[in-house]
Amino acid sequence: MSSILDGRPALQYEVEQVAEVAGYLWQKGWAERNGGNITVNVTACVDDEIRQMPAIAPAVDMGTVLPHLKGCYFFCKGTNKRMRDLARRPMENGSVIRITDDCAHYEIIADNPVKPTSELPSHLAMHNYLLGKGQNCKAALHTHPIELVAMSHTDKFLQKDVLTNLLWSMIPETKAFCPRGLGIVPYQLPGSQRLAEATLEQLDDYDVTLWEKHGVCAVAPDIMEAFDQVDVLNKSAQIYINARAMGFEPDGMSAEQMQEMTKAFNLPK
Ligand code: 13P
Ligand code: ZN
Protein backbone atom coordinates (compact mmCIF):
# COMPACT_ATOMS: atom_id res chain seq x y z
CA MET A 1 0.00 0.00 0.00
CA SER A 2 1.62 3.22 -1.08
CA SER A 3 -0.11 5.88 0.93
CA ILE A 4 0.43 8.95 3.09
CA LEU A 5 -0.73 6.71 5.93
CA ASP A 6 2.10 4.25 5.24
CA GLY A 7 4.28 3.25 8.16
CA ARG A 8 1.34 2.59 10.52
CA PRO A 9 1.31 -1.21 10.63
CA ALA A 10 -2.08 -1.58 12.36
CA LEU A 11 -3.82 0.69 9.88
CA GLN A 12 -2.00 -0.90 6.97
CA TYR A 13 -3.13 -4.33 8.19
CA GLU A 14 -6.80 -3.23 8.33
CA VAL A 15 -6.68 -1.76 4.83
CA GLU A 16 -4.95 -4.88 3.47
CA GLN A 17 -7.70 -7.05 5.00
CA VAL A 18 -10.32 -4.87 3.27
CA ALA A 19 -8.44 -5.25 -0.02
CA GLU A 20 -8.28 -9.05 0.40
CA VAL A 21 -12.02 -9.29 1.06
CA ALA A 22 -12.78 -6.95 -1.86
CA GLY A 23 -10.93 -9.42 -4.10
CA TYR A 24 -13.00 -12.33 -2.77
CA LEU A 25 -16.25 -10.42 -3.42
CA TRP A 26 -15.24 -9.84 -7.03
CA GLN A 27 -14.14 -13.48 -7.50
CA LYS A 28 -17.46 -14.69 -6.08
CA GLY A 29 -19.40 -12.66 -8.64
CA TRP A 30 -21.03 -10.66 -5.87
CA ALA A 31 -19.57 -7.30 -6.92
CA GLU A 32 -20.76 -6.28 -10.37
CA ARG A 33 -19.53 -2.82 -11.34
CA ASN A 34 -19.45 -0.79 -8.08
CA GLY A 35 -21.76 -3.21 -6.22
CA GLY A 36 -21.27 -3.53 -2.49
CA ASN A 37 -19.36 -1.54 0.10
CA ILE A 38 -17.15 -1.90 3.15
CA THR A 39 -16.47 0.31 6.15
CA VAL A 40 -14.06 -0.46 8.99
CA ASN A 41 -13.68 1.47 12.22
CA VAL A 42 -9.93 2.16 12.35
CA THR A 43 -9.97 4.54 15.32
CA ALA A 44 -7.78 2.21 17.39
CA CYS A 45 -5.09 2.34 14.65
CA VAL A 46 -4.92 6.12 14.51
CA ASP A 47 -1.94 7.94 16.05
CA ASP A 48 -1.54 11.59 17.10
CA GLU A 49 -0.07 12.56 13.75
CA ILE A 50 -3.18 11.30 11.94
CA ARG A 51 -5.40 13.06 14.48
CA GLN A 52 -3.68 16.34 13.52
CA MET A 53 -4.29 15.81 9.81
CA PRO A 54 -6.50 18.51 8.28
CA ALA A 55 -9.60 17.67 6.27
CA ILE A 56 -8.88 17.50 2.53
CA ALA A 57 -12.48 18.28 1.52
CA PRO A 58 -15.31 20.30 3.10
CA ALA A 59 -17.13 18.57 5.98
CA VAL A 60 -20.30 16.75 4.88
CA ASP A 61 -23.55 16.93 6.85
CA MET A 62 -24.65 13.34 7.65
CA GLY A 63 -28.26 14.46 8.10
CA THR A 64 -28.35 12.77 11.47
CA VAL A 65 -26.48 12.84 14.78
CA LEU A 66 -24.49 9.73 15.71
CA PRO A 67 -23.27 10.39 19.27
CA HIS A 68 -21.23 7.22 19.72
CA LEU A 69 -19.07 8.01 16.68
CA LYS A 70 -17.58 11.27 18.03
CA GLY A 71 -13.97 11.48 16.82
CA CYS A 72 -14.05 8.04 15.20
CA TYR A 73 -12.14 7.21 12.03
CA PHE A 74 -13.37 4.87 9.29
CA PHE A 75 -11.84 3.44 6.17
CA CYS A 76 -14.64 3.46 3.55
CA LYS A 77 -14.96 2.16 0.03
CA GLY A 78 -15.59 5.12 -2.29
CA THR A 79 -18.97 5.52 -3.95
CA ASN A 80 -19.02 4.23 -7.51
CA LYS A 81 -15.67 2.50 -6.95
CA ARG A 82 -15.25 -1.13 -8.00
CA MET A 83 -14.43 -3.92 -5.54
CA ARG A 84 -11.95 -5.33 -8.04
CA ASP A 85 -10.11 -1.99 -8.02
CA LEU A 86 -10.34 -1.69 -4.22
CA ALA A 87 -8.63 -5.09 -4.06
CA ARG A 88 -5.58 -3.85 -5.95
CA ARG A 89 -5.41 -0.17 -4.97
CA PRO A 90 -7.35 0.35 -1.73
CA MET A 91 -6.21 3.89 -1.01
CA GLU A 92 -7.19 5.09 -4.49
CA ASN A 93 -10.64 3.54 -4.27
CA GLY A 94 -11.48 4.39 -0.70
CA SER A 95 -10.71 7.04 1.89
CA VAL A 96 -10.30 7.58 5.61
CA ILE A 97 -12.96 9.78 7.18
CA ARG A 98 -13.23 11.36 10.64
CA ILE A 99 -16.52 12.07 12.41
CA THR A 100 -16.46 15.64 13.69
CA ASP A 101 -17.04 16.59 17.34
CA ASP A 102 -20.65 17.62 16.68
CA CYS A 103 -21.30 13.99 15.60
CA ALA A 104 -23.31 15.35 12.65
CA HIS A 105 -20.61 15.68 9.95
CA TYR A 106 -17.73 13.72 8.52
CA GLU A 107 -14.58 14.94 6.84
CA ILE A 108 -12.17 13.09 4.57
CA ILE A 109 -8.59 13.16 5.82
CA ALA A 110 -6.70 10.76 3.50
CA ASP A 111 -5.46 9.83 0.94
CA ASN A 112 -7.61 11.41 -1.77
CA PRO A 113 -10.97 13.21 -1.60
CA VAL A 114 -12.83 10.01 -2.60
CA LYS A 115 -16.48 10.40 -1.58
CA PRO A 116 -17.50 7.49 0.70
CA THR A 117 -20.03 4.86 -0.33
CA SER A 118 -23.67 5.86 -0.88
CA GLU A 119 -24.60 3.29 1.79
CA LEU A 120 -22.74 5.32 4.44
CA PRO A 121 -26.04 6.08 6.27
CA SER A 122 -26.59 2.34 6.92
CA HIS A 123 -22.95 1.64 7.73
CA LEU A 124 -22.54 4.52 10.18
CA ALA A 125 -25.94 3.91 11.78
CA MET A 126 -24.85 0.32 12.49
CA HIS A 127 -21.43 1.33 13.82
CA ASN A 128 -23.08 3.94 16.06
CA TYR A 129 -25.66 1.50 17.38
CA LEU A 130 -23.16 -1.29 18.09
CA LEU A 131 -20.68 1.04 19.78
CA GLY A 132 -23.53 2.33 21.93
CA LYS A 133 -24.21 -1.22 23.01
CA GLY A 134 -20.50 -1.77 23.74
CA GLN A 135 -20.16 -4.41 21.02
CA ASN A 136 -16.79 -4.91 19.38
CA CYS A 137 -17.99 -4.94 15.76
CA LYS A 138 -15.48 -2.90 13.78
CA ALA A 139 -16.46 -3.99 10.27
CA ALA A 140 -19.58 -3.59 8.15
CA LEU A 141 -19.99 -5.24 4.77
CA HIS A 142 -22.70 -4.86 2.15
CA THR A 143 -22.59 -7.14 -0.89
CA HIS A 144 -24.83 -8.65 -3.61
CA PRO A 145 -24.53 -12.48 -3.24
CA ILE A 146 -26.36 -14.03 -6.17
CA GLU A 147 -28.23 -16.91 -4.52
CA LEU A 148 -29.34 -15.04 -1.40
CA VAL A 149 -30.62 -12.13 -3.49
CA ALA A 150 -32.46 -14.59 -5.77
CA MET A 151 -34.14 -16.13 -2.73
CA SER A 152 -35.27 -12.68 -1.55
CA HIS A 153 -37.54 -12.43 -4.60
CA THR A 154 -40.36 -14.42 -3.06
CA ASP A 155 -42.55 -13.61 -0.08
CA LYS A 156 -42.20 -17.16 1.21
CA PHE A 157 -38.55 -16.60 2.16
CA LEU A 158 -39.14 -13.11 3.55
CA GLN A 159 -41.19 -14.30 6.53
CA LYS A 160 -39.32 -14.08 9.83
CA ASP A 161 -36.75 -16.87 10.28
CA VAL A 162 -38.03 -19.03 7.40
CA LEU A 163 -34.79 -18.54 5.47
CA THR A 164 -32.66 -18.77 8.62
CA ASN A 165 -34.05 -22.21 9.47
CA LEU A 166 -33.86 -23.41 5.87
CA LEU A 167 -30.24 -22.28 5.44
CA TRP A 168 -29.18 -23.70 8.83
CA SER A 169 -30.61 -27.07 7.81
CA MET A 170 -28.66 -27.31 4.53
CA ILE A 171 -25.24 -28.01 6.08
CA PRO A 172 -24.42 -28.42 9.79
CA GLU A 173 -21.76 -25.72 10.04
CA THR A 174 -24.09 -22.94 8.91
CA LYS A 175 -25.65 -22.54 12.34
CA ALA A 176 -22.25 -23.00 14.02
CA PHE A 177 -20.72 -20.11 12.07
CA CYS A 178 -23.80 -17.92 11.71
CA PRO A 179 -25.57 -18.69 14.99
CA ARG A 180 -27.84 -15.61 14.96
CA GLY A 181 -29.20 -16.32 11.48
CA LEU A 182 -30.41 -13.90 8.82
CA GLY A 183 -32.67 -10.91 9.51
CA ILE A 184 -35.00 -9.63 6.80
CA VAL A 185 -35.23 -6.01 5.69
CA PRO A 186 -38.17 -5.31 3.34
CA TYR A 187 -37.24 -3.40 0.18
CA GLN A 188 -36.08 0.18 0.68
CA LEU A 189 -34.34 2.61 -1.65
CA PRO A 190 -30.55 1.95 -1.76
CA GLY A 191 -28.56 4.51 0.21
CA SER A 192 -31.62 5.83 2.04
CA GLN A 193 -32.02 6.71 5.70
CA ARG A 194 -35.09 4.43 5.72
CA LEU A 195 -32.89 1.50 4.70
CA ALA A 196 -30.46 2.41 7.52
CA GLU A 197 -33.32 2.51 10.07
CA ALA A 198 -34.84 -0.78 8.91
CA THR A 199 -31.41 -2.44 9.10
CA LEU A 200 -30.87 -1.16 12.64
CA GLU A 201 -34.16 -2.72 13.73
CA GLN A 202 -32.72 -6.16 12.92
CA LEU A 203 -29.38 -5.75 14.70
CA ASP A 204 -30.54 -6.79 18.17
CA ASP A 205 -31.33 -10.24 16.84
CA TYR A 206 -29.09 -10.74 13.80
CA ASP A 207 -25.53 -10.00 12.61
CA VAL A 208 -26.47 -10.46 8.95
CA THR A 209 -29.53 -8.97 7.27
CA LEU A 210 -31.00 -9.63 3.84
CA TRP A 211 -32.02 -6.51 1.97
CA GLU A 212 -34.99 -7.64 -0.15
CA LYS A 213 -34.16 -7.78 -3.89
CA HIS A 214 -30.81 -6.07 -3.27
CA GLY A 215 -28.15 -7.76 -1.12
CA VAL A 216 -26.98 -8.51 2.39
CA CYS A 217 -25.40 -6.47 5.14
CA ALA A 218 -23.15 -8.01 7.82
CA VAL A 219 -21.39 -6.70 10.91
CA ALA A 220 -18.52 -8.45 12.68
CA PRO A 221 -15.41 -7.78 14.78
CA ASP A 222 -13.33 -7.65 11.57
CA ILE A 223 -13.97 -7.62 7.83
CA MET A 224 -12.83 -11.22 7.28
CA GLU A 225 -15.45 -12.49 9.76
CA ALA A 226 -18.15 -10.36 8.14
CA PHE A 227 -17.27 -11.96 4.80
CA ASP A 228 -17.25 -15.47 6.32
CA GLN A 229 -20.78 -15.10 7.66
CA VAL A 230 -22.16 -14.10 4.26
CA ASP A 231 -20.10 -16.80 2.55
CA VAL A 232 -21.44 -19.52 4.86
CA LEU A 233 -25.07 -18.41 4.38
CA ASN A 234 -24.73 -18.11 0.62
CA LYS A 235 -23.14 -21.58 0.42
CA SER A 236 -26.26 -22.98 2.05
CA ALA A 237 -28.41 -21.03 -0.41
CA GLN A 238 -26.39 -22.58 -3.26
CA ILE A 239 -26.94 -26.08 -1.87
CA TYR A 240 -30.70 -25.47 -1.66
CA ILE A 241 -30.86 -24.10 -5.21
CA ASN A 242 -28.70 -26.94 -6.58
CA ALA A 243 -31.01 -29.51 -5.02
CA ARG A 244 -34.02 -27.72 -6.54
CA ALA A 245 -32.25 -27.64 -9.91
CA MET A 246 -31.82 -31.43 -9.67
CA GLY A 247 -35.58 -31.59 -9.38
CA PHE A 248 -36.23 -32.20 -5.69
CA GLU A 249 -36.93 -30.23 -2.52
CA PRO A 250 -33.99 -31.00 -0.20
CA ASP A 251 -34.92 -32.73 3.05
CA GLY A 252 -32.68 -30.55 5.18
CA MET A 253 -31.31 -31.73 8.51
CA SER A 254 -33.99 -33.13 10.78
CA ALA A 255 -35.14 -31.33 13.95
CA GLU A 256 -33.22 -33.92 16.00
CA GLN A 257 -30.04 -33.36 14.02
CA MET A 258 -30.38 -29.59 14.46
CA GLN A 259 -30.91 -30.02 18.20
CA GLU A 260 -27.88 -32.25 18.47
CA MET A 261 -25.75 -29.65 16.61
CA THR A 262 -27.08 -26.80 18.73
CA LYS A 263 -26.19 -28.67 21.92
CA ALA A 264 -22.81 -29.98 20.77
CA PHE A 265 -21.65 -26.55 19.55
CA ASN A 266 -23.25 -24.72 22.49
CA LEU A 267 -25.29 -22.49 20.16
CA PRO A 268 -28.26 -20.28 20.98
CA LYS A 269 -31.64 -22.05 20.39
P1 13P B 1 -21.54 2.52 -3.72
O1 13P B 1 -20.73 2.43 -5.01
O2 13P B 1 -22.01 3.93 -3.45
O3 13P B 1 -20.76 1.92 -2.57
O4 13P B 1 -22.87 1.70 -3.92
C1 13P B 1 -22.89 0.33 -4.21
C2 13P B 1 -24.09 -0.36 -3.70
O5 13P B 1 -24.09 -1.58 -3.65
C3 13P B 1 -25.26 0.43 -3.24
O6 13P B 1 -26.19 -0.39 -2.59
ZN1 ZN C 1 -25.95 -2.55 -2.98
Short mmCIF file of N, CA, C and O in Angstrom, two decimals, residues 3 10-11 21 42 55 66 91 108 112 133 141 149 160 200 215 222 248 253 257:
data_model
loop_
_atom_site.label_atom_id
_atom_site.label_comp_id
_atom_site.label_asym_id
_atom_site.label_seq_id
_atom_site.Cartn_x
_atom_site.Cartn_y
_atom_site.Cartn_z
N SER A 3 0.90 4.96 0.42
CA SER A 3 -0.11 5.88 0.93
C SER A 3 0.53 6.85 1.90
O SER A 3 1.56 6.55 2.50
N ALA A 10 -0.72 -1.15 12.01
CA ALA A 10 -2.08 -1.58 12.36
C ALA A 10 -3.08 -1.11 11.31
O ALA A 10 -3.93 -1.88 10.86
N LEU A 11 -2.92 0.13 10.90
CA LEU A 11 -3.82 0.69 9.88
C LEU A 11 -3.61 -0.01 8.54
O LEU A 11 -4.57 -0.36 7.84
N VAL A 21 -10.59 -8.95 1.14
CA VAL A 21 -12.02 -9.29 1.06
C VAL A 21 -12.64 -8.74 -0.22
O VAL A 21 -13.45 -9.41 -0.88
N VAL A 42 -11.39 2.28 12.16
CA VAL A 42 -9.93 2.16 12.35
C VAL A 42 -9.43 3.09 13.46
O VAL A 42 -8.23 3.35 13.55
N ALA A 55 -8.66 18.22 7.26
CA ALA A 55 -9.60 17.67 6.27
C ALA A 55 -9.12 18.06 4.88
O ALA A 55 -8.58 19.15 4.70
N LEU A 66 -24.90 11.08 15.29
CA LEU A 66 -24.49 9.73 15.71
C LEU A 66 -23.53 9.85 16.90
O LEU A 66 -22.31 9.88 16.73
N MET A 91 -6.20 2.48 -1.38
CA MET A 91 -6.21 3.89 -1.01
C MET A 91 -6.60 4.82 -2.15
O MET A 91 -6.86 6.00 -1.93
N ILE A 108 -13.16 14.03 5.12
CA ILE A 108 -12.17 13.09 4.57
C ILE A 108 -10.79 13.61 4.94
O ILE A 108 -10.50 14.80 4.77
N ASN A 112 -7.06 10.56 -0.71
CA ASN A 112 -7.61 11.41 -1.77
C ASN A 112 -9.06 11.75 -1.39
O ASN A 112 -9.68 11.01 -0.64
N LYS A 133 -23.91 -0.02 22.23
CA LYS A 133 -24.21 -1.22 23.01
C LYS A 133 -22.93 -1.87 23.55
O LYS A 133 -22.98 -2.95 24.16
N LEU A 141 -20.12 -4.83 6.17
CA LEU A 141 -19.99 -5.24 4.77
C LEU A 141 -21.37 -5.29 4.14
O LEU A 141 -22.31 -5.85 4.72
N VAL A 149 -29.76 -13.16 -2.89
CA VAL A 149 -30.62 -12.13 -3.49
C VAL A 149 -31.75 -12.80 -4.27
O VAL A 149 -32.92 -12.40 -4.18
N LYS A 160 -40.35 -14.02 8.77
CA LYS A 160 -39.32 -14.08 9.83
C LYS A 160 -38.79 -15.50 10.04
O LYS A 160 -39.57 -16.43 10.26
N LEU A 200 -31.12 -1.27 11.19
CA LEU A 200 -30.87 -1.16 12.64
C LEU A 200 -31.85 -1.99 13.45
O LEU A 200 -31.49 -2.61 14.46
N GLY A 215 -29.43 -7.21 -1.58
CA GLY A 215 -28.15 -7.76 -1.12
C GLY A 215 -28.20 -8.14 0.34
O GLY A 215 -29.28 -8.36 0.90
N ASP A 222 -14.23 -8.10 12.66
CA ASP A 222 -13.33 -7.65 11.57
C ASP A 222 -13.95 -8.02 10.22
O ASP A 222 -14.92 -8.79 10.14
N PHE A 248 -35.57 -31.82 -6.95
CA PHE A 248 -36.23 -32.20 -5.69
C PHE A 248 -36.07 -31.11 -4.63
O PHE A 248 -35.16 -30.29 -4.71
N MET A 253 -31.57 -30.96 7.29
CA MET A 253 -31.31 -31.73 8.51
C MET A 253 -32.60 -31.85 9.31
O MET A 253 -33.43 -30.94 9.29
N GLN A 257 -31.43 -33.65 14.40
CA GLN A 257 -30.04 -33.36 14.02
C GLN A 257 -29.68 -31.90 14.35
O GLN A 257 -28.56 -31.61 14.81
#
